[in-house]
PDB file of C-alpha atoms in Angstrom:
ATOM      1  CA  UNK A   1       5.852   0.920  31.070  1.00 43.00           C
ATOM      2  CA  UNK A   2       4.188   3.506  28.930  1.00 43.00           C
ATOM      3  CA  UNK A   3       6.866   5.057  26.747  1.00 38.00           C
ATOM      4  CA  UNK A   4       7.707   4.607  23.048  1.00 35.00           C
ATOM      5  CA  UNK A   5       8.674   1.098  22.255  1.00 36.00           C
ATOM      6  CA  UNK A   6       6.013  -0.466  24.450  1.00 37.00           C
ATOM      7  CA  UNK A   7       2.867  -2.008  23.034  1.00 34.00           C
ATOM      8  CA  UNK A   8      -0.279  -1.555  24.954  1.00 40.00           C
ATOM      9  CA  UNK A   9      -3.755  -2.510  24.133  1.00 43.00           C
ATOM     10  CA  UNK A  10      -5.300   0.732  23.153  1.00 44.00           C
ATOM     11  CA  UNK A  11      -5.088   4.621  23.442  1.00 50.00           C
ATOM     12  CA  UNK A  12      -3.992   6.500  26.495  1.00 43.00           C
ATOM     13  CA  UNK A  13      -2.897   3.757  28.961  1.00 43.00           C
ATOM     14  CA  UNK A  14      -4.180   1.427  26.237  1.00 38.00           C
ATOM     15  CA  UNK A  15      -2.265   3.488  23.656  1.00 40.00           C
ATOM     16  CA  UNK A  16      -0.125   1.959  21.023  1.00 37.00           C
ATOM     17  CA  UNK A  17       3.289   3.470  21.597  1.00 39.00           C
ATOM     18  CA  UNK A  18       5.622   2.932  18.649  1.00 38.00           C
ATOM     19  CA  UNK A  19       9.241   3.780  18.886  1.00 40.00           C
ATOM     20  CA  UNK A  20      10.396   6.238  16.115  1.00 41.00           C
ATOM     21  CA  UNK A  21      13.974   5.997  14.883  1.00 41.00           C
ATOM     22  CA  UNK A  22      15.994   9.215  15.521  1.00 43.00           C
ATOM     23  CA  UNK A  23      15.698   9.921  11.827  1.00 43.00           C
ATOM     24  CA  UNK A  24      11.940   9.507  11.877  1.00 47.00           C
ATOM     25  CA  UNK A  25      11.360  11.727  14.971  1.00 50.00           C
ATOM     26  CA  UNK A  26      13.760  14.335  13.499  1.00 50.00           C
ATOM     27  CA  UNK A  27      11.788  14.311  10.216  1.00 48.00           C
ATOM     28  CA  UNK A  28       8.499  15.038  12.006  1.00 55.00           C
ATOM     29  CA  UNK A  29      10.203  17.436  14.406  1.00 55.00           C
ATOM     30  CA  UNK A  30      11.442  19.414  11.383  1.00 52.00           C
ATOM     31  CA  UNK A  31       7.869  20.114  10.459  1.00 56.00           C
ATOM     32  CA  UNK A  32       7.228  22.129  13.772  1.00 65.00           C
ATOM     33  CA  UNK A  33       8.674  25.455  12.476  1.00 73.00           C
ATOM     34  CA  UNK A  34       6.336  25.155   9.484  1.00 72.00           C
ATOM     35  CA  UNK A  35       3.355  24.631  11.770  1.00 75.00           C
ATOM     36  CA  UNK A  36       4.455  27.706  13.755  1.00 81.00           C
ATOM     37  CA  UNK A  37       4.559  29.775  10.569  1.00 79.00           C
ATOM     38  CA  UNK A  38       1.102  28.512   9.602  1.00 80.00           C
ATOM     39  CA  UNK A  39      -0.371  29.608  12.950  1.00 83.00           C
ATOM     40  CA  UNK A  40       1.218  33.101  12.435  1.00 84.00           C
ATOM     41  CA  UNK A  41       0.122  33.514   8.831  1.00 84.00           C
ATOM     42  CA  UNK A  42      -3.484  32.392   9.467  1.00 84.00           C
ATOM     43  CA  UNK A  43      -3.793  34.507  12.647  1.00 84.00           C
ATOM     44  CA  UNK A  44      -3.092  37.655  10.664  1.00 82.00           C
ATOM     45  CA  UNK A  45      -6.302  36.991   8.627  1.00 80.00           C
ATOM     46  CA  UNK A  46      -4.771  37.985   5.246  1.00 78.00           C
ATOM     47  CA  UNK A  47      -5.460  34.736   3.437  1.00 80.00           C
ATOM     48  CA  UNK A  48      -8.795  35.751   1.850  1.00 77.00           C
ATOM     49  CA  UNK A  49     -10.704  33.322   4.120  1.00 80.00           C
ATOM     50  CA  UNK A  50     -13.733  34.113   6.259  1.00 83.00           C
ATOM     51  CA  UNK A  51     -13.235  34.886   9.907  1.00 88.00           C
ATOM     52  CA  UNK A  52     -14.822  31.607  11.163  1.00 90.00           C
ATOM     53  CA  UNK A  53     -12.800  29.562   8.741  1.00 87.00           C
ATOM     54  CA  UNK A  54      -9.603  31.242   9.777  1.00 89.00           C
ATOM     55  CA  UNK A  55     -10.445  30.514  13.417  1.00 92.00           C
ATOM     56  CA  UNK A  56     -10.898  26.831  12.700  1.00 92.00           C
ATOM     57  CA  UNK A  57      -7.759  26.578  10.685  1.00 88.00           C
ATOM     58  CA  UNK A  58      -5.783  28.406  13.382  1.00 91.00           C
ATOM     59  CA  UNK A  59      -7.144  26.008  15.971  1.00 92.00           C
ATOM     60  CA  UNK A  60      -6.222  22.968  13.772  1.00 89.00           C
ATOM     61  CA  UNK A  61      -2.694  24.316  13.155  1.00 87.00           C
ATOM     62  CA  UNK A  62      -2.133  24.955  16.890  1.00 91.00           C
ATOM     63  CA  UNK A  63      -3.463  21.530  17.918  1.00 90.00           C
ATOM     64  CA  UNK A  64      -1.212  19.865  15.343  1.00 86.00           C
ATOM     65  CA  UNK A  65       1.758  21.821  16.846  1.00 87.00           C
ATOM     66  CA  UNK A  66       0.812  20.566  20.271  1.00 90.00           C
ATOM     67  CA  UNK A  67       0.737  17.002  19.111  1.00 86.00           C
ATOM     68  CA  UNK A  68       4.243  17.341  17.667  1.00 84.00           C
ATOM     69  CA  UNK A  69       5.446  18.951  20.982  1.00 86.00           C
ATOM     70  CA  UNK A  70       3.812  16.421  23.338  1.00 87.00           C
ATOM     71  CA  UNK A  71       4.009  13.176  21.281  1.00 81.00           C
ATOM     72  CA  UNK A  72       7.161  13.695  19.170  1.00 76.00           C
ATOM     73  CA  UNK A  73       9.339  15.951  21.367  1.00 80.00           C
ATOM     74  CA  UNK A  74       8.225  14.940  24.906  1.00 81.00           C
ATOM     75  CA  UNK A  75       7.807  11.176  24.140  1.00 77.00           C
ATOM     76  CA  UNK A  76       9.693   9.989  21.080  1.00 72.00           C
ATOM     77  CA  UNK A  77      12.587  12.362  20.865  1.00 70.00           C
ATOM     78  CA  UNK A  78      12.942  12.372  24.554  1.00 72.00           C
ATOM     79  CA  UNK A  79      13.042   8.609  24.660  1.00 72.00           C
ATOM     80  CA  UNK A  80      15.777   8.467  21.896  1.00 72.00           C
ATOM     81  CA  UNK A  81      17.890  11.340  23.171  1.00 74.00           C
ATOM     82  CA  UNK A  82      17.226  11.793  26.823  1.00 75.00           C
ATOM     83  CA  UNK A  83      16.264   8.568  28.400  1.00 77.00           C
ATOM     84  CA  UNK A  84      15.801   8.496  32.250  1.00 76.00           C
ATOM     85  CA  UNK A  85      15.181  12.366  32.287  1.00 82.00           C
ATOM     86  CA  UNK A  86      12.812  14.346  34.478  1.00 84.00           C
ATOM     87  CA  UNK A  87       9.973  13.546  32.131  1.00 85.00           C
ATOM     88  CA  UNK A  88      10.238   9.850  32.997  1.00 87.00           C
ATOM     89  CA  UNK A  89       9.190  10.502  36.728  1.00 90.00           C
ATOM     90  CA  UNK A  90       5.816   8.912  37.126  1.00 91.00           C
ATOM     91  CA  UNK A  91       3.683  11.994  37.889  1.00 92.00           C
ATOM     92  CA  UNK A  92       5.352  14.006  35.062  1.00 91.00           C
ATOM     93  CA  UNK A  93       5.129  11.119  32.710  1.00 89.00           C
ATOM     94  CA  UNK A  94       1.414  10.694  33.473  1.00 91.00           C
ATOM     95  CA  UNK A  95       0.777  14.341  32.772  1.00 93.00           C
ATOM     96  CA  UNK A  96       2.585  14.159  29.537  1.00 90.00           C
ATOM     97  CA  UNK A  97       0.610  11.195  28.353  1.00 90.00           C
ATOM     98  CA  UNK A  98      -2.589  12.807  29.355  1.00 93.00           C
ATOM     99  CA  UNK A  99      -1.598  15.987  27.364  1.00 92.00           C
ATOM    100  CA  UNK A 100      -0.544  13.819  24.417  1.00 90.00           C
ATOM    101  CA  UNK A 101      -3.946  12.221  24.276  1.00 90.00           C
ATOM    102  CA  UNK A 102      -5.774  15.625  24.700  1.00 93.00           C
ATOM    103  CA  UNK A 103      -3.721  17.158  21.973  1.00 91.00           C
ATOM    104  CA  UNK A 104      -4.406  14.344  19.636  1.00 89.00           C
ATOM    105  CA  UNK A 105      -8.121  14.452  20.336  1.00 92.00           C
ATOM    106  CA  UNK A 106      -8.175  18.191  19.798  1.00 93.00           C
ATOM    107  CA  UNK A 107      -6.387  17.881  16.494  1.00 89.00           C
ATOM    108  CA  UNK A 108      -8.813  15.309  15.246  1.00 89.00           C
ATOM    109  CA  UNK A 109     -12.044  16.969  16.537  1.00 93.00           C
ATOM    110  CA  UNK A 110     -11.090  20.403  15.389  1.00 93.00           C
ATOM    111  CA  UNK A 111     -10.980  18.817  11.877  1.00 88.00           C
ATOM    112  CA  UNK A 112     -14.555  17.627  12.508  1.00 91.00           C
ATOM    113  CA  UNK A 113     -15.703  21.132  13.622  1.00 93.00           C
ATOM    114  CA  UNK A 114     -14.159  22.625  10.509  1.00 90.00           C
ATOM    115  CA  UNK A 115     -15.846  19.933   8.298  1.00 89.00           C
ATOM    116  CA  UNK A 116     -19.162  20.820  10.096  1.00 92.00           C
ATOM    117  CA  UNK A 117     -18.717  24.527   9.521  1.00 91.00           C
ATOM    118  CA  UNK A 118     -18.090  24.149   5.833  1.00 87.00           C
ATOM    119  CA  UNK A 119     -20.952  21.700   5.535  1.00 90.00           C
ATOM    120  CA  UNK A 120     -23.301  24.184   7.008  1.00 91.00           C
ATOM    121  CA  UNK A 121     -21.923  27.075   4.947  1.00 87.00           C
ATOM    122  CA  UNK A 122     -22.363  25.078   1.745  1.00 85.00           C
ATOM    123  CA  UNK A 123     -25.455  23.276   2.281  1.00 86.00           C
ATOM    124  CA  UNK A 124     -27.628  25.505   4.715  1.00 88.00           C
ATOM    125  CA  UNK A 125     -27.521  29.220   3.534  1.00 83.00           C
ATOM    126  CA  UNK A 126     -30.135  30.357   6.097  1.00 86.00           C
ATOM    127  CA  UNK A 127     -28.356  28.667   8.963  1.00 90.00           C
ATOM    128  CA  UNK A 128     -25.007  29.942   7.730  1.00 88.00           C
ATOM    129  CA  UNK A 129     -25.540  33.463   8.880  1.00 87.00           C
ATOM    130  CA  UNK A 130     -26.129  32.290  12.414  1.00 88.00           C
ATOM    131  CA  UNK A 131     -23.743  29.378  12.736  1.00 91.00           C
ATOM    132  CA  UNK A 132     -20.703  30.476  10.500  1.00 89.00           C
ATOM    133  CA  UNK A 133     -19.688  33.365  12.688  1.00 91.00           C
ATOM    134  CA  UNK A 134     -16.702  34.396  14.732  1.00 91.00           C
ATOM    135  CA  UNK A 135     -18.560  34.049  18.008  1.00 93.00           C
ATOM    136  CA  UNK A 136     -19.842  30.577  17.180  1.00 94.00           C
ATOM    137  CA  UNK A 137     -16.503  29.444  16.089  1.00 94.00           C
ATOM    138  CA  UNK A 138     -14.825  30.539  19.346  1.00 95.00           C
ATOM    139  CA  UNK A 139     -17.606  28.818  21.489  1.00 95.00           C
ATOM    140  CA  UNK A 140     -17.420  25.633  19.436  1.00 96.00           C
ATOM    141  CA  UNK A 141     -13.635  25.459  19.605  1.00 96.00           C
ATOM    142  CA  UNK A 142     -13.473  26.392  23.330  1.00 96.00           C
ATOM    143  CA  UNK A 143     -16.102  23.916  24.214  1.00 97.00           C
ATOM    144  CA  UNK A 144     -14.601  21.095  22.286  1.00 96.00           C
ATOM    145  CA  UNK A 145     -11.188  21.720  23.780  1.00 96.00           C
ATOM    146  CA  UNK A 146     -12.375  21.818  27.371  1.00 97.00           C
ATOM    147  CA  UNK A 147     -14.505  18.716  27.038  1.00 96.00           C
ATOM    148  CA  UNK A 148     -11.738  16.711  25.407  1.00 96.00           C
ATOM    149  CA  UNK A 149      -9.306  17.790  28.177  1.00 95.00           C
ATOM    150  CA  UNK A 150     -11.738  16.731  30.865  1.00 96.00           C
ATOM    151  CA  UNK A 151     -12.256  13.482  29.100  1.00 95.00           C
ATOM    152  CA  UNK A 152      -8.602  12.564  29.201  1.00 95.00           C
ATOM    153  CA  UNK A 153      -8.063  13.413  32.898  1.00 95.00           C
ATOM    154  CA  UNK A 154      -9.021   9.901  34.036  1.00 94.00           C
ATOM    155  CA  UNK A 155      -6.038   8.611  32.195  1.00 93.00           C
ATOM    156  CA  UNK A 156      -3.787  10.244  34.810  1.00 93.00           C
ATOM    157  CA  UNK A 157      -5.155   7.988  37.564  1.00 93.00           C
ATOM    158  CA  UNK A 158      -4.719   4.725  35.536  1.00 91.00           C
ATOM    159  CA  UNK A 159      -0.922   4.829  35.785  1.00 91.00           C
ATOM    160  CA  UNK A 160       1.343   3.434  38.491  1.00 91.00           C
ATOM    161  CA  UNK A 161       5.189   3.505  38.759  1.00 91.00           C
ATOM    162  CA  UNK A 162       7.047   0.885  36.783  1.00 88.00           C
ATOM    163  CA  UNK A 163      10.088   1.259  39.047  1.00 89.00           C
ATOM    164  CA  UNK A 164      10.856   3.046  42.411  1.00 89.00           C
ATOM    165  CA  UNK A 165      14.517   4.070  42.666  1.00 87.00           C
ATOM    166  CA  UNK A 166      15.646   5.844  45.950  1.00 86.00           C
ATOM    167  CA  UNK A 167      12.017   6.483  46.773  1.00 88.00           C
ATOM    168  CA  UNK A 168      11.446   8.202  43.334  1.00 90.00           C
ATOM    169  CA  UNK A 169       8.761   6.757  41.080  1.00 92.00           C
ATOM    170  CA  UNK A 170       9.915   6.244  37.466  1.00 90.00           C
ATOM    171  CA  UNK A 171       8.072   5.535  34.214  1.00 88.00           C
ATOM    172  CA  UNK A 172       4.305   4.929  33.747  1.00 87.00           C
ATOM    173  CA  UNK A 173       2.721   1.467  33.864  1.00 88.00           C
ATOM    174  CA  UNK A 174      -0.845   0.782  33.490  1.00 88.00           C
ATOM    175  CA  UNK A 175      -2.572  -0.423  36.796  1.00 90.00           C
ATOM    176  CA  UNK A 176      -3.737  -3.991  36.527  1.00 90.00           C
ATOM    177  CA  UNK A 177      -7.242  -2.827  37.396  1.00 90.00           C
ATOM    178  CA  UNK A 178      -7.369  -0.988  34.026  1.00 89.00           C
ATOM    179  CA  UNK A 179      -7.721  -4.285  32.175  1.00 86.00           C
ATOM    180  CA  UNK A 180     -10.164  -5.919  34.603  1.00 90.00           C
ATOM    181  CA  UNK A 181     -12.537  -3.384  36.243  1.00 92.00           C
ATOM    182  CA  UNK A 182     -15.751  -2.728  34.233  1.00 93.00           C
ATOM    183  CA  UNK A 183     -15.499   0.982  34.681  1.00 93.00           C
ATOM    184  CA  UNK A 184     -12.027   1.305  33.145  1.00 92.00           C
ATOM    185  CA  UNK A 185     -13.016  -1.174  30.364  1.00 90.00           C
ATOM    186  CA  UNK A 186     -16.079   0.867  29.489  1.00 92.00           C
ATOM    187  CA  UNK A 187     -13.982   4.043  29.529  1.00 92.00           C
ATOM    188  CA  UNK A 188     -11.479   2.437  27.189  1.00 88.00           C
ATOM    189  CA  UNK A 189     -14.177   1.506  24.690  1.00 87.00           C
ATOM    190  CA  UNK A 190     -15.753   5.044  24.935  1.00 92.00           C
ATOM    191  CA  UNK A 191     -12.353   6.510  24.149  1.00 89.00           C
ATOM    192  CA  UNK A 192     -11.846   4.201  21.208  1.00 83.00           C
ATOM    193  CA  UNK A 193     -15.178   5.091  19.756  1.00 87.00           C
ATOM    194  CA  UNK A 194     -14.725   8.856  20.469  1.00 90.00           C
ATOM    195  CA  UNK A 195     -11.272   8.873  18.818  1.00 84.00           C
ATOM    196  CA  UNK A 196     -10.757   7.918  15.959  1.00 80.00           C
ATOM    197  CA  UNK A 197     -13.836   5.787  15.063  1.00 84.00           C
ATOM    198  CA  UNK A 198     -16.596   8.376  15.377  1.00 91.00           C
ATOM    199  CA  UNK A 199     -14.573  11.233  13.745  1.00 89.00           C
ATOM    200  CA  UNK A 200     -13.759   8.907  10.792  1.00 84.00           C
ATOM    201  CA  UNK A 201     -17.402   8.108  10.314  1.00 89.00           C
ATOM    202  CA  UNK A 202     -18.508  11.777  10.802  1.00 92.00           C
ATOM    203  CA  UNK A 203     -16.053  13.081   8.067  1.00 88.00           C
ATOM    204  CA  UNK A 204     -17.199  10.376   5.548  1.00 88.00           C
ATOM    205  CA  UNK A 205     -20.866  11.216   6.316  1.00 92.00           C
ATOM    206  CA  UNK A 206     -20.569  15.029   6.163  1.00 90.00           C
ATOM    207  CA  UNK A 207     -18.455  14.962   2.965  1.00 87.00           C
ATOM    208  CA  UNK A 208     -20.861  12.563   1.288  1.00 87.00           C
ATOM    209  CA  UNK A 209     -23.798  14.913   2.187  1.00 90.00           C
ATOM    210  CA  UNK A 210     -21.841  17.902   1.036  1.00 87.00           C
ATOM    211  CA  UNK A 211     -21.062  16.281  -2.376  1.00 84.00           C
ATOM    212  CA  UNK A 212     -24.575  15.139  -2.822  1.00 85.00           C
ATOM    213  CA  UNK A 213     -25.820  18.891  -2.155  1.00 85.00           C
ATOM    214  CA  UNK A 214     -23.298  20.377  -4.424  1.00 82.00           C
ATOM    215  CA  UNK A 215     -24.094  17.976  -7.380  1.00 79.00           C
ATOM    216  CA  UNK A 216     -27.842  18.723  -7.080  1.00 81.00           C
ATOM    217  CA  UNK A 217     -27.347  22.516  -6.443  1.00 76.00           C
ATOM    218  CA  UNK A 218     -25.020  22.795  -9.465  1.00 73.00           C
ATOM    219  CA  UNK A 219     -27.594  21.128 -11.799  1.00 76.00           C
ATOM    220  CA  UNK A 220     -30.349  23.401 -10.580  1.00 73.00           C
ATOM    221  CA  UNK A 221     -28.180  26.508 -10.781  1.00 67.00           C
ATOM    222  CA  UNK A 222     -27.123  25.729 -14.338  1.00 67.00           C
ATOM    223  CA  UNK A 223     -30.666  25.249 -15.298  1.00 66.00           C
ATOM    224  CA  UNK A 224     -31.807  28.486 -13.799  1.00 64.00           C
ATOM    225  CA  UNK A 225     -28.990  30.373 -15.509  1.00 59.00           C
ATOM    226  CA  UNK A 226     -29.883  28.761 -18.811  1.00 60.00           C
ATOM    227  CA  UNK A 227     -26.388  27.433 -19.376  1.00 52.00           C
ATOM    228  CA  UNK A 228     -25.968  25.034 -22.211  1.00 49.00           C
ATOM    229  CA  UNK A 229     -23.579  22.121 -22.131  1.00 51.00           C
ATOM    230  CA  UNK A 230     -21.108  24.244 -24.268  1.00 52.00           C
ATOM    231  CA  UNK A 231     -21.557  27.349 -22.182  1.00 49.00           C
ATOM    232  CA  UNK A 232     -18.799  28.511 -19.935  1.00 51.00           C
ATOM    233  CA  UNK A 233     -20.154  31.536 -18.119  1.00 56.00           C
ATOM    234  CA  UNK A 234     -18.479  32.708 -14.880  1.00 62.00           C
ATOM    235  CA  UNK A 235     -20.555  32.075 -11.776  1.00 64.00           C
ATOM    236  CA  UNK A 236     -19.167  33.856  -8.681  1.00 67.00           C
ATOM    237  CA  UNK A 237     -21.273  31.744  -6.301  1.00 65.00           C
ATOM    238  CA  UNK A 238     -20.019  28.475  -7.881  1.00 67.00           C
ATOM    239  CA  UNK A 239     -16.475  29.662  -7.946  1.00 69.00           C
ATOM    240  CA  UNK A 240     -16.658  30.637  -4.187  1.00 69.00           C
ATOM    241  CA  UNK A 241     -18.136  27.216  -3.477  1.00 68.00           C
ATOM    242  CA  UNK A 242     -15.500  25.408  -5.544  1.00 73.00           C
ATOM    243  CA  UNK A 243     -12.668  27.024  -3.610  1.00 72.00           C
ATOM    244  CA  UNK A 244     -14.314  26.130  -0.287  1.00 71.00           C
ATOM    245  CA  UNK A 245     -14.782  22.565  -1.612  1.00 76.00           C
ATOM    246  CA  UNK A 246     -11.236  22.158  -2.475  1.00 79.00           C
ATOM    247  CA  UNK A 247      -9.954  23.256   0.947  1.00 76.00           C
ATOM    248  CA  UNK A 248     -12.579  21.065   2.678  1.00 77.00           C
ATOM    249  CA  UNK A 249     -12.001  17.928   0.693  1.00 80.00           C
ATOM    250  CA  UNK A 250      -8.224  18.124   0.787  1.00 83.00           C
ATOM    251  CA  UNK A 251      -8.206  18.408   4.577  1.00 81.00           C
ATOM    252  CA  UNK A 252     -10.834  15.722   5.089  1.00 81.00           C
ATOM    253  CA  UNK A 253      -9.277  13.539   2.368  1.00 82.00           C
ATOM    254  CA  UNK A 254      -5.805  13.721   4.026  1.00 83.00           C
ATOM    255  CA  UNK A 255      -7.339  12.839   7.351  1.00 82.00           C
ATOM    256  CA  UNK A 256      -9.177   9.844   5.930  1.00 83.00           C
ATOM    257  CA  UNK A 257      -6.260   8.503   4.077  1.00 83.00           C
ATOM    258  CA  UNK A 258      -3.619   8.896   6.884  1.00 81.00           C
ATOM    259  CA  UNK A 259      -6.019   7.370   9.544  1.00 81.00           C
ATOM    260  CA  UNK A 260      -7.468   4.627   7.426  1.00 81.00           C
ATOM    261  CA  UNK A 261      -4.873   1.896   8.458  1.00 79.00           C
ATOM    262  CA  UNK A 262      -5.165   2.933  12.040  1.00 77.00           C
ATOM    263  CA  UNK A 263      -8.916   2.489  11.974  1.00 77.00           C
ATOM    264  CA  UNK A 264      -8.478  -0.814  10.259  1.00 77.00           C
ATOM    265  CA  UNK A 265      -6.152  -1.810  13.083  1.00 72.00           C
ATOM    266  CA  UNK A 266      -8.792  -1.162  15.654  1.00 68.00           C
ATOM    267  CA  UNK A 267     -11.405  -3.130  13.696  1.00 67.00           C
ATOM    268  CA  UNK A 268      -9.278  -6.150  12.795  1.00 63.00           C
ATOM    269  CA  UNK A 269      -6.049  -6.685  14.651  1.00 52.00           C
ATOM    270  CA  UNK A 270      -6.255  -4.741  17.881  1.00 53.00           C
ATOM    271  CA  UNK A 271      -6.037  -7.825  20.038  1.00 51.00           C
ATOM    272  CA  UNK A 272      -3.803  -9.916  17.869  1.00 50.00           C
ATOM    273  CA  UNK A 273      -0.083  -9.229  18.290  1.00 51.00           C
ATOM    274  CA  UNK A 274       1.101 -12.693  18.072  1.00 54.00           C
ATOM    275  CA  UNK A 275       2.159 -12.086  14.433  1.00 63.00           C
ATOM    276  CA  UNK A 276       4.996  -9.701  13.507  1.00 69.00           C
ATOM    277  CA  UNK A 277       2.911  -8.633  10.507  1.00 71.00           C
ATOM    278  CA  UNK A 278       0.175  -7.199  12.808  1.00 70.00           C
ATOM    279  CA  UNK A 279       2.798  -5.419  14.751  1.00 72.00           C
ATOM    280  CA  UNK A 280       4.169  -3.744  11.645  1.00 74.00           C
ATOM    281  CA  UNK A 281       0.586  -2.976  10.530  1.00 72.00           C
ATOM    282  CA  UNK A 282       0.038  -1.165  13.781  1.00 73.00           C
ATOM    283  CA  UNK A 283       3.354   0.642  13.482  1.00 75.00           C
ATOM    284  CA  UNK A 284       2.524   2.007   9.991  1.00 78.00           C
ATOM    285  CA  UNK A 285      -0.995   3.097  11.192  1.00 77.00           C
ATOM    286  CA  UNK A 286       0.397   5.165  14.114  1.00 76.00           C
ATOM    287  CA  UNK A 287       3.116   6.741  12.154  1.00 78.00           C
ATOM    288  CA  UNK A 288       0.687   7.790   9.352  1.00 80.00           C
ATOM    289  CA  UNK A 289      -1.700   9.181  11.966  1.00 77.00           C
ATOM    290  CA  UNK A 290       1.251  11.092  13.439  1.00 74.00           C
ATOM    291  CA  UNK A 291       1.984  12.443   9.963  1.00 77.00           C
ATOM    292  CA  UNK A 292      -1.552  13.639   9.646  1.00 75.00           C
ATOM    293  CA  UNK A 293      -0.521  16.499  12.038  1.00 69.00           C
ATOM    294  CA  UNK A 294       2.037  17.705   9.633  1.00 69.00           C
ATOM    295  CA  UNK A 295       0.125  17.841   6.348  1.00 75.00           C
ATOM    296  CA  UNK A 296      -2.397  20.575   6.893  1.00 70.00           C
ATOM    297  CA  UNK A 297       0.160  23.338   6.471  1.00 64.00           C
ATOM    298  CA  UNK A 298       1.051  21.973   3.083  1.00 69.00           C
ATOM    299  CA  UNK A 299      -2.556  21.648   2.194  1.00 77.00           C
ATOM    300  CA  UNK A 300      -3.106  25.379   2.918  1.00 69.00           C
ATOM    301  CA  UNK A 301      -0.196  26.173   0.595  1.00 63.00           C
ATOM    302  CA  UNK A 302      -1.355  23.994  -2.170  1.00 67.00           C
ATOM    303  CA  UNK A 303      -5.018  25.225  -2.168  1.00 72.00           C
ATOM    304  CA  UNK A 304      -4.652  28.824  -0.994  1.00 72.00           C
ATOM    305  CA  UNK A 305      -2.706  31.283  -3.234  1.00 76.00           C
ATOM    306  CA  UNK A 306      -2.797  34.059  -0.604  1.00 79.00           C
ATOM    307  CA  UNK A 307      -1.488  31.704   2.013  1.00 78.00           C
ATOM    308  CA  UNK A 308       1.426  30.941  -0.332  1.00 79.00           C
ATOM    309  CA  UNK A 309       2.127  34.576  -0.832  1.00 81.00           C
ATOM    310  CA  UNK A 310       2.131  35.284   2.864  1.00 81.00           C
ATOM    311  CA  UNK A 311       4.320  32.306   3.567  1.00 77.00           C
ATOM    312  CA  UNK A 312       6.850  33.413   0.861  1.00 81.00           C
ATOM    313  CA  UNK A 313       6.897  36.897   2.296  1.00 81.00           C
ATOM    314  CA  UNK A 314       7.732  35.557   5.851  1.00 80.00           C
ATOM    315  CA  UNK A 315      10.380  33.255   4.563  1.00 77.00           C
ATOM    316  CA  UNK A 316      11.946  35.951   2.511  1.00 82.00           C
ATOM    317  CA  UNK A 317      11.777  38.632   5.198  1.00 78.00           C
ATOM    318  CA  UNK A 318      14.865  37.580   7.287  1.00 79.00           C
ATOM    319  CA  UNK A 319      16.862  37.177   4.120  1.00 80.00           C
ATOM    320  CA  UNK A 320      15.828  40.656   2.893  1.00 80.00           C
ATOM    321  CA  UNK A 321      16.584  42.185   6.332  1.00 80.00           C
ATOM    322  CA  UNK A 322      19.981  40.583   6.454  1.00 82.00           C
ATOM    323  CA  UNK A 323      20.770  41.815   2.777  1.00 81.00           C
ATOM    324  CA  UNK A 324      19.872  45.379   3.772  1.00 79.00           C
ATOM    325  CA  UNK A 325      21.921  45.307   6.932  1.00 81.00           C
ATOM    326  CA  UNK A 326      24.926  44.006   4.866  1.00 81.00           C
ATOM    327  CA  UNK A 327      24.471  46.735   2.257  1.00 75.00           C
ATOM    328  CA  UNK A 328      24.514  49.420   5.039  1.00 67.00           C
TER     329      UNK A 328
END
């Protein structure tokens, strides 16, 4: 029966569903208004970021919000507070689980597209003018979203009712053929590689190449500018690159840290649930991966001063409005 509390063998049908306590789900659920504010602030384009960067950050914040809605609200919170509801009917349950996987995939792969965009912007100045544009960002994001949604459609057909009560199918249980037929087994392995193993490897690779380029370029630039070791001349190009690096590495670093345990789970203990330690290990990994959908907003605030200003203004606006109404 595929709902929080069950332990399956991988993602989707084979997704590891871990039950959050009411306090845990409420804690993550409390982040959703912050994600909404992040989407609104970034959409206004007043944070001093390039247009393409803004598009990627808006897409990431939106995908993170969808993960909270589908996985936390429609799965965890629903299971804790509204068991046996409309969402537990098998067709609805199947759709919700497919949407959950699609939202999670989009959240992860939008992080990859953002990392790739910053890699091109920093390391390939000639290609930057063609790739790092509003049109390219829209095409990349739309294509990524469509492909990932289509990729998760087969999961809908891998479920069957766990119970039938008064001719109504309830809950989602994986069909036995999912674990035996070569086609389903191949699809499950493909899904595992696509998310999260390949994104994890790509982020590490792109960041390593970016760091290597920055180190080499910085040495060359200092040499051309004739800077001595004691010199401290301002370099607008290096300052702009530094700010871009901070945003890139904080988002990528957060992703790597919060998904690291889950990736280790896939490599080491995916098929070993005889030990309670392995079960707890998997629980921690999934909870941290869920948390990764709540951290980007705080990263924007920590690294972008203009984002903090806009965020503060939006938070203060209702208070100011109420104060003015009271005075009148």
